[in-house]
Amino acid sequence: MASRGYFFVLLHAFVFAALATSAFSKLSPNYYDYSCPKALSTIKSVVESAVQKERRMGASLLRLHFHDCFVNGCDGSLLLDPTSSIDSEKNAPPNFQSARGFEVVDDIKKAVDEACGKPVVSCADILAVAARDSVVALGGPTWKVRLGRRDSTTASLEAANANIPAPFFSLSELITNFKNHGLDEKDLVVLSGGHSIGYARCISFKDHIYNDSNIDPNYAKELKYICPRNGADSNLSPLDPTAAKFDKNYYSNLVQKKGLLHSDQELFNGGSTDALIKGYSYDSEDFFEDFAKSMIKMGNIQPLTGNQGEIRVNCRKVN
């Protein structure tokens, strides 16, 4: 009986790997070279302008891509507004009143469609490219985004609640969550480095600063001014002191027990990921190189390709 259960675990892993490999092979960095040669330069221009106006926007665009990919794959479902038939992922607690950047995505879509002469570039691909260009605009690494995703015609608030990693997760819960998306412990540590930029709401780190012991006491005291025990849930704190610059300081902070979120500090708390955290705290080059690799890997989580889905005219609604 046990061997039979083990067989089905292996079979599930094999099927997931086969699907991922198949989808990966259908995506290409050169996908729009002939259908819309100006697509990537147009996205880059809009992103750079948005980030120049507001540095925080870079982190917001990166987060949209993360959260989109972790629901039902990188299919642009997060961008859909609620309707009678769309249970919008924007209303899920991980996104509600905190996910930003939708207007910038609208601006990118409008500019790209004008550059292409018609809707050619999917909203899912816009998210993937905008995430890369945001990281670059804030001083981080670049990578070749594989393209050719198509857009979902559905969304799932329930799936968003179930699949987006929560700020109160333990290390084992984080590892399991990432594994369910075909990502390993190294991907977990590397992609968490996206918290090098951006901010978090008080409600997401309140329990950590008042109830956890694995936090520097002076850092916790400082945060309590921003985030009192009662109220002020929407007050913001930077995820690391250089929140407008993509760098390795996120990892240095974890070593010093200055992770803003409980889930952040879980990565350096006597567990299996400690060595990776310490290594990246010393070496920006390794972090940048591995971040690029893991972003490519994450961007290939169950994309819609071929005749699946659609190319939306408006990223906020199905055609």
mmCIF file of C-alpha atoms in Angstrom, residues 11-308:
data_model
loop_
_atom_site.group_PDB
_atom_site.id
_atom_site.type_symbol
_atom_site.label_atom_id
_atom_site.label_comp_id
_atom_site.label_asym_id
_atom_site.label_seq_id
_atom_site.Cartn_x
_atom_site.Cartn_y
_atom_site.Cartn_z
ATOM 1 C CA LEU A 11 3.644 10.095 -11.015
ATOM 2 C CA HIS A 12 2.315 13.506 -9.914
ATOM 3 C CA ALA A 13 5.837 14.932 -9.871
ATOM 4 C CA PHE A 14 6.539 13.463 -13.306
ATOM 5 C CA VAL A 15 3.338 14.899 -14.819
ATOM 6 C CA PHE A 16 4.021 18.357 -13.333
ATOM 7 C CA ALA A 17 7.573 18.303 -14.697
ATOM 8 C CA ALA A 18 6.367 17.156 -18.117
ATOM 9 C CA LEU A 19 3.755 19.916 -18.310
ATOM 10 C CA ALA A 20 6.246 22.536 -17.168
ATOM 11 C CA THR A 21 8.818 21.379 -19.722
ATOM 12 C CA SER A 22 6.210 21.396 -22.502
ATOM 13 C CA ALA A 23 5.047 24.922 -21.666
ATOM 14 C CA PHE A 24 8.636 26.099 -21.267
ATOM 15 C CA SER A 25 9.482 24.891 -24.766
ATOM 16 C CA LYS A 26 6.622 26.923 -26.285
ATOM 17 C CA LEU A 27 7.829 30.218 -24.796
ATOM 18 C CA SER A 28 10.625 32.200 -26.406
ATOM 19 C CA PRO A 29 12.420 35.512 -25.755
ATOM 20 C CA ASN A 30 11.980 36.210 -29.488
ATOM 21 C CA TYR A 31 8.231 35.575 -29.600
ATOM 22 C CA TYR A 32 7.300 39.129 -30.686
ATOM 23 C CA ASP A 33 10.296 39.816 -32.937
ATOM 24 C CA TYR A 34 8.178 39.650 -36.091
ATOM 25 C CA SER A 35 4.635 40.323 -34.879
ATOM 26 C CA CYS A 36 5.600 43.430 -32.885
ATOM 27 C CA PRO A 37 9.307 44.382 -32.878
ATOM 28 C CA LYS A 38 8.662 47.459 -30.707
ATOM 29 C CA ALA A 39 6.839 45.564 -27.954
ATOM 30 C CA LEU A 40 9.669 45.182 -25.431
ATOM 31 C CA SER A 41 11.101 48.679 -25.886
ATOM 32 C CA THR A 42 7.613 50.140 -25.448
ATOM 33 C CA ILE A 43 7.028 48.249 -22.188
ATOM 34 C CA LYS A 44 10.436 49.305 -20.909
ATOM 35 C CA SER A 45 9.748 52.968 -21.668
ATOM 36 C CA VAL A 46 6.438 53.018 -19.772
ATOM 37 C CA VAL A 47 7.900 51.120 -16.800
ATOM 38 C CA GLU A 48 10.926 53.408 -16.546
ATOM 39 C CA SER A 49 8.680 56.470 -16.613
ATOM 40 C CA ALA A 50 6.394 55.029 -13.906
ATOM 41 C CA VAL A 51 9.298 54.042 -11.645
ATOM 42 C CA GLN A 52 10.948 57.428 -12.125
ATOM 43 C CA LYS A 53 7.750 59.130 -10.931
ATOM 44 C CA GLU A 54 7.346 56.751 -7.969
ATOM 45 C CA ARG A 55 10.116 54.351 -6.964
ATOM 46 C CA ARG A 56 7.657 52.143 -5.087
ATOM 47 C CA MET A 57 5.910 51.336 -8.362
ATOM 48 C CA GLY A 58 8.768 49.010 -9.338
ATOM 49 C CA ALA A 59 8.082 46.787 -6.342
ATOM 50 C CA SER A 60 4.342 46.888 -7.073
ATOM 51 C CA LEU A 61 4.805 45.649 -10.640
ATOM 52 C CA LEU A 62 7.149 42.881 -9.494
ATOM 53 C CA ARG A 63 4.615 41.814 -6.883
ATOM 54 C CA LEU A 64 1.792 41.659 -9.434
ATOM 55 C CA HIS A 65 3.777 39.151 -11.490
ATOM 56 C CA PHE A 66 4.578 37.069 -8.388
ATOM 57 C CA HIS A 67 0.989 36.941 -7.197
ATOM 58 C CA ASP A 68 -0.360 36.257 -10.679
ATOM 59 C CA CYS A 69 1.949 33.281 -11.222
ATOM 60 C CA PHE A 70 1.214 31.742 -7.819
ATOM 61 C CA VAL A 71 -2.561 31.423 -8.322
ATOM 62 C CA ASN A 72 -3.199 29.350 -11.446
ATOM 63 C CA GLY A 73 0.005 30.009 -13.332
ATOM 64 C CA CYS A 74 1.274 33.124 -15.118
ATOM 65 C CA ASP A 75 -1.915 33.903 -17.036
ATOM 66 C CA GLY A 76 -2.866 37.492 -16.146
ATOM 67 C CA SER A 77 -5.867 36.348 -14.089
ATOM 68 C CA LEU A 78 -4.924 38.755 -11.275
ATOM 69 C CA LEU A 79 -5.683 41.713 -13.534
ATOM 70 C CA LEU A 80 -9.363 40.874 -14.053
ATOM 71 C CA ASP A 81 -11.871 43.160 -12.331
ATOM 72 C CA PRO A 82 -14.840 41.613 -10.492
ATOM 73 C CA THR A 83 -18.012 40.951 -12.498
ATOM 74 C CA SER A 84 -21.023 38.673 -12.112
ATOM 75 C CA SER A 85 -18.923 35.867 -13.591
ATOM 76 C CA ILE A 86 -15.413 36.848 -12.424
ATOM 77 C CA ASP A 87 -14.517 36.210 -8.774
ATOM 78 C CA SER A 88 -11.663 38.695 -8.879
ATOM 79 C CA GLU A 89 -8.336 37.814 -7.282
ATOM 80 C CA LYS A 90 -7.946 41.524 -6.520
ATOM 81 C CA ASN A 91 -10.352 41.009 -3.607
ATOM 82 C CA ALA A 92 -8.316 38.216 -1.995
ATOM 83 C CA PRO A 93 -6.722 39.294 1.326
ATOM 84 C CA PRO A 94 -3.149 39.054 -0.064
ATOM 85 C CA ASN A 95 -4.114 41.632 -2.722
ATOM 86 C CA PHE A 96 -7.009 43.680 -1.341
ATOM 87 C CA GLN A 97 -5.989 47.296 -0.626
ATOM 88 C CA SER A 98 -2.323 46.363 -1.095
ATOM 89 C CA ALA A 99 -1.764 45.230 -4.701
ATOM 90 C CA ARG A 100 -0.957 48.279 -6.815
ATOM 91 C CA GLY A 101 0.193 49.096 -10.326
ATOM 92 C CA PHE A 102 -2.946 48.182 -12.267
ATOM 93 C CA GLU A 103 -3.128 51.639 -13.846
ATOM 94 C CA VAL A 104 0.468 51.300 -15.054
ATOM 95 C CA VAL A 105 -0.419 47.953 -16.645
ATOM 96 C CA ASP A 106 -3.309 49.743 -18.398
ATOM 97 C CA ASP A 107 -0.863 52.376 -19.672
ATOM 98 C CA ILE A 108 1.538 49.687 -20.917
ATOM 99 C CA LYS A 109 -1.266 47.803 -22.684
ATOM 100 C CA LYS A 110 -2.455 50.958 -24.444
ATOM 101 C CA ALA A 111 1.072 51.923 -25.547
ATOM 102 C CA VAL A 112 1.958 48.413 -26.723
ATOM 103 C CA ASP A 113 -1.243 47.973 -28.707
ATOM 104 C CA GLU A 114 -0.574 51.304 -30.411
ATOM 105 C CA ALA A 115 3.008 50.255 -31.198
ATOM 106 C CA CYS A 116 1.845 46.891 -32.553
ATOM 107 C CA GLY A 117 -1.153 48.271 -34.451
ATOM 108 C CA LYS A 118 -3.507 45.833 -32.706
ATOM 109 C CA PRO A 119 -3.705 43.649 -29.558
ATOM 110 C CA VAL A 120 -0.769 41.281 -30.033
ATOM 111 C CA VAL A 121 0.974 41.194 -26.623
ATOM 112 C CA SER A 122 -0.837 39.391 -23.816
ATOM 113 C CA CYS A 123 -1.411 40.957 -20.423
ATOM 114 C CA ALA A 124 0.382 37.973 -18.869
ATOM 115 C CA ASP A 125 3.486 38.762 -20.935
ATOM 116 C CA ILE A 126 3.195 42.441 -20.009
ATOM 117 C CA LEU A 127 3.361 41.478 -16.324
ATOM 118 C CA ALA A 128 6.423 39.291 -16.884
ATOM 119 C CA VAL A 129 8.342 41.935 -18.844
ATOM 120 C CA ALA A 130 7.287 44.789 -16.549
ATOM 121 C CA ALA A 131 8.573 42.824 -13.540
ATOM 122 C CA ARG A 132 11.980 42.412 -15.191
ATOM 123 C CA ASP A 133 12.154 46.050 -16.291
ATOM 124 C CA SER A 134 11.164 47.223 -12.786
ATOM 125 C CA VAL A 135 13.991 45.254 -11.188
ATOM 126 C CA VAL A 136 16.473 46.683 -13.711
ATOM 127 C CA ALA A 137 15.175 50.236 -13.151
ATOM 128 C CA LEU A 138 15.889 49.841 -9.425
ATOM 129 C CA GLY A 139 19.453 48.601 -9.925
ATOM 130 C CA GLY A 140 18.875 44.864 -10.122
ATOM 131 C CA PRO A 141 19.798 42.192 -12.685
ATOM 132 C CA THR A 142 18.304 41.643 -16.096
ATOM 133 C CA TRP A 143 17.274 38.408 -17.826
ATOM 134 C CA LYS A 144 15.680 37.267 -21.071
ATOM 135 C CA VAL A 145 11.958 36.902 -20.427
ATOM 136 C CA ARG A 146 10.461 33.976 -22.293
ATOM 137 C CA LEU A 147 7.288 35.124 -24.025
ATOM 138 C CA GLY A 148 4.187 33.726 -25.685
ATOM 139 C CA ARG A 149 1.813 33.445 -22.730
ATOM 140 C CA ARG A 150 -1.879 33.958 -23.344
ATOM 141 C CA ASP A 151 -4.460 35.451 -21.020
ATOM 142 C CA SER A 152 -6.885 33.578 -18.804
ATOM 143 C CA THR A 153 -10.623 34.049 -19.261
ATOM 144 C CA THR A 154 -11.288 33.221 -15.604
ATOM 145 C CA ALA A 155 -10.067 34.174 -12.143
ATOM 146 C CA SER A 156 -10.307 32.542 -8.725
ATOM 147 C CA LEU A 157 -10.398 34.391 -5.421
ATOM 148 C CA GLU A 158 -10.397 31.016 -3.654
ATOM 149 C CA ALA A 159 -7.221 29.936 -5.450
ATOM 150 C CA ALA A 160 -5.563 33.265 -4.657
ATOM 151 C CA ASN A 161 -6.287 32.791 -0.958
ATOM 152 C CA ALA A 162 -4.991 29.226 -1.050
ATOM 153 C CA ASN A 163 -1.866 29.679 -3.157
ATOM 154 C CA ILE A 164 -0.268 33.065 -2.496
ATOM 155 C CA PRO A 165 2.279 32.646 0.364
ATOM 156 C CA ALA A 166 1.099 34.344 3.541
ATOM 157 C CA PRO A 167 3.296 36.622 5.714
ATOM 158 C CA PHE A 168 2.654 34.382 8.743
ATOM 159 C CA PHE A 169 3.851 31.158 7.069
ATOM 160 C CA SER A 170 6.445 28.962 8.759
ATOM 161 C CA LEU A 171 9.503 27.751 6.867
ATOM 162 C CA SER A 172 7.935 24.349 6.242
ATOM 163 C CA GLU A 173 4.761 25.984 4.901
ATOM 164 C CA LEU A 174 6.821 28.206 2.592
ATOM 165 C CA ILE A 175 8.816 25.250 1.286
ATOM 166 C CA THR A 176 5.632 23.260 0.644
ATOM 167 C CA ASN A 177 3.948 26.213 -1.061
ATOM 168 C CA PHE A 178 6.861 26.769 -3.432
ATOM 169 C CA LYS A 179 7.221 23.045 -4.085
ATOM 170 C CA ASN A 180 3.554 22.933 -5.119
ATOM 171 C CA HIS A 181 4.459 25.445 -7.827
ATOM 172 C CA GLY A 182 7.472 23.482 -9.049
ATOM 173 C CA LEU A 183 9.958 25.670 -7.159
ATOM 174 C CA ASP A 184 12.609 24.421 -4.711
ATOM 175 C CA GLU A 185 14.168 25.797 -1.514
ATOM 176 C CA LYS A 186 16.767 27.782 -3.421
ATOM 177 C CA ASP A 187 14.027 29.407 -5.511
ATOM 178 C CA LEU A 188 12.211 30.246 -2.278
ATOM 179 C CA VAL A 189 15.231 32.012 -0.819
ATOM 180 C CA VAL A 190 16.180 33.747 -4.061
ATOM 181 C CA LEU A 191 12.696 34.953 -4.992
ATOM 182 C CA SER A 192 12.100 36.167 -1.434
ATOM 183 C CA GLY A 193 14.933 38.565 -2.240
ATOM 184 C CA GLY A 194 12.290 40.472 -4.185
ATOM 185 C CA HIS A 195 11.513 41.915 -0.748
ATOM 186 C CA SER A 196 14.671 43.953 -1.230
ATOM 187 C CA ILE A 197 12.286 46.545 -2.667
ATOM 188 C CA GLY A 198 8.891 47.784 -1.584
ATOM 189 C CA TYR A 199 6.784 48.127 1.538
ATOM 190 C CA ALA A 200 4.409 46.070 3.669
ATOM 191 C CA ARG A 201 1.300 47.045 5.589
ATOM 192 C CA CYS A 202 1.258 47.035 9.386
ATOM 193 C CA ILE A 203 -1.358 44.271 9.454
ATOM 194 C CA SER A 204 1.086 41.913 7.732
ATOM 195 C CA PHE A 205 3.870 42.283 10.327
ATOM 196 C CA LYS A 206 1.992 43.209 13.522
ATOM 197 C CA ASP A 207 2.051 39.697 15.003
ATOM 198 C CA HIS A 208 5.756 39.403 14.230
ATOM 199 C CA ILE A 209 6.807 42.521 16.122
ATOM 200 C CA TYR A 210 4.570 41.917 19.144
ATOM 201 C CA ASN A 211 4.567 38.141 19.523
ATOM 202 C CA ASP A 212 7.744 36.692 17.978
ATOM 203 C CA SER A 213 11.063 36.343 19.792
ATOM 204 C CA ASN A 214 13.295 35.998 16.711
ATOM 205 C CA ILE A 215 13.414 39.739 16.019
ATOM 206 C CA ASP A 216 15.971 42.332 17.072
ATOM 207 C CA PRO A 217 14.369 44.141 20.062
ATOM 208 C CA ASN A 218 15.425 47.603 18.925
ATOM 209 C CA TYR A 219 14.070 46.961 15.452
ATOM 210 C CA ALA A 220 10.770 45.745 16.923
ATOM 211 C CA LYS A 221 10.572 48.841 19.137
ATOM 212 C CA GLU A 222 11.116 51.090 16.116
ATOM 213 C CA LEU A 223 8.379 49.329 14.173
ATOM 214 C CA LYS A 224 5.883 49.650 17.024
ATOM 215 C CA TYR A 225 5.827 53.416 16.495
ATOM 216 C CA ILE A 226 4.648 52.787 12.943
ATOM 217 C CA CYS A 227 2.431 49.847 13.821
ATOM 218 C CA PRO A 228 0.683 50.128 17.223
ATOM 219 C CA ARG A 229 -0.945 47.040 18.689
ATOM 220 C CA ASN A 230 -4.423 48.384 17.899
ATOM 221 C CA GLY A 231 -5.376 50.039 14.617
ATOM 222 C CA ALA A 232 -3.155 51.618 11.938
ATOM 223 C CA ASP A 233 -3.327 48.411 9.891
ATOM 224 C CA SER A 234 -2.613 50.246 6.642
ATOM 225 C CA ASN A 235 0.521 52.049 7.838
ATOM 226 C CA LEU A 236 3.540 51.143 5.743
ATOM 227 C CA SER A 237 7.088 50.118 6.557
ATOM 228 C CA PRO A 238 9.894 49.381 4.078
ATOM 229 C CA LEU A 239 10.730 45.705 3.644
ATOM 230 C CA ASP A 240 14.378 46.693 4.056
ATOM 231 C CA PRO A 241 16.157 50.040 4.693
ATOM 232 C CA THR A 242 17.003 50.462 0.998
ATOM 233 C CA ALA A 243 13.483 49.765 -0.252
ATOM 234 C CA ALA A 244 13.953 51.823 -3.428
ATOM 235 C CA LYS A 245 17.091 49.938 -4.495
ATOM 236 C CA PHE A 246 17.356 46.301 -5.519
ATOM 237 C CA ASP A 247 20.299 44.932 -3.518
ATOM 238 C CA LYS A 248 21.389 42.202 -1.089
ATOM 239 C CA ASN A 249 20.524 44.143 2.076
ATOM 240 C CA TYR A 250 17.371 42.059 2.535
ATOM 241 C CA TYR A 251 19.583 39.085 3.391
ATOM 242 C CA SER A 252 21.902 41.103 5.642
ATOM 243 C CA ASN A 253 18.848 42.218 7.602
ATOM 244 C CA LEU A 254 17.687 38.636 8.114
ATOM 245 C CA VAL A 255 21.088 37.682 9.528
ATOM 246 C CA GLN A 256 20.671 40.565 11.978
ATOM 247 C CA LYS A 257 17.123 39.406 12.867
ATOM 248 C CA LYS A 258 15.607 42.418 11.142
ATOM 249 C CA GLY A 259 13.191 40.692 8.793
ATOM 250 C CA LEU A 260 9.988 42.729 8.580
ATOM 251 C CA LEU A 261 7.644 39.788 8.064
ATOM 252 C CA HIS A 262 7.430 36.597 10.102
ATOM 253 C CA SER A 263 7.806 34.638 6.855
ATOM 254 C CA ASP A 264 10.960 36.593 5.986
ATOM 255 C CA GLN A 265 12.682 35.841 9.285
ATOM 256 C CA GLU A 266 11.670 32.188 9.034
ATOM 257 C CA LEU A 267 14.235 31.923 6.236
ATOM 258 C CA PHE A 268 16.996 32.593 8.761
ATOM 259 C CA ASN A 269 15.900 31.000 11.994
ATOM 260 C CA GLY A 270 18.016 27.891 12.486
ATOM 261 C CA GLY A 271 16.529 26.007 9.543
ATOM 262 C CA SER A 272 17.604 24.506 6.244
ATOM 263 C CA THR A 273 17.762 27.837 4.393
ATOM 264 C CA ASP A 274 20.163 29.616 6.787
ATOM 265 C CA ALA A 275 23.279 28.884 4.733
ATOM 266 C CA LEU A 276 21.766 30.300 1.540
ATOM 267 C CA ILE A 277 20.676 33.466 3.356
ATOM 268 C CA LYS A 278 24.136 33.976 4.819
ATOM 269 C CA GLY A 279 25.770 33.379 1.437
ATOM 270 C CA TYR A 280 23.627 35.963 -0.358
ATOM 271 C CA SER A 281 24.211 38.468 2.458
ATOM 272 C CA TYR A 282 27.866 38.498 1.373
ATOM 273 C CA ASP A 283 27.603 38.166 -2.395
ATOM 274 C CA SER A 284 25.483 40.447 -4.604
ATOM 275 C CA GLU A 285 26.741 38.820 -7.792
ATOM 276 C CA ASP A 286 25.529 35.349 -6.809
ATOM 277 C CA PHE A 287 22.182 36.749 -5.665
ATOM 278 C CA PHE A 288 21.627 38.683 -8.892
ATOM 279 C CA GLU A 289 22.562 35.705 -11.070
ATOM 280 C CA ASP A 290 20.344 33.290 -9.159
ATOM 281 C CA PHE A 291 17.454 35.750 -8.951
ATOM 282 C CA ALA A 292 17.419 36.033 -12.743
ATOM 283 C CA LYS A 293 17.372 32.224 -13.098
ATOM 284 C CA SER A 294 14.567 31.784 -10.579
ATOM 285 C CA MET A 295 12.480 34.551 -12.170
ATOM 286 C CA ILE A 296 12.692 32.734 -15.511
ATOM 287 C CA LYS A 297 11.669 29.511 -13.767
ATOM 288 C CA MET A 298 8.757 31.164 -11.947
ATOM 289 C CA GLY A 299 7.621 32.908 -15.124
ATOM 290 C CA ASN A 300 7.081 29.504 -16.701
ATOM 291 C CA ILE A 301 4.587 28.221 -14.134
ATOM 292 C CA GLN A 302 1.696 26.750 -16.156
ATOM 293 C CA PRO A 303 1.371 29.444 -18.844
ATOM 294 C CA LEU A 304 -1.459 29.300 -21.343
ATOM 295 C CA THR A 305 -0.041 28.881 -24.854
ATOM 296 C CA GLY A 306 -1.129 28.064 -28.396
ATOM 297 C CA ASN A 307 -4.918 28.286 -28.673
ATOM 298 C CA GLN A 308 -5.492 28.368 -24.911
#
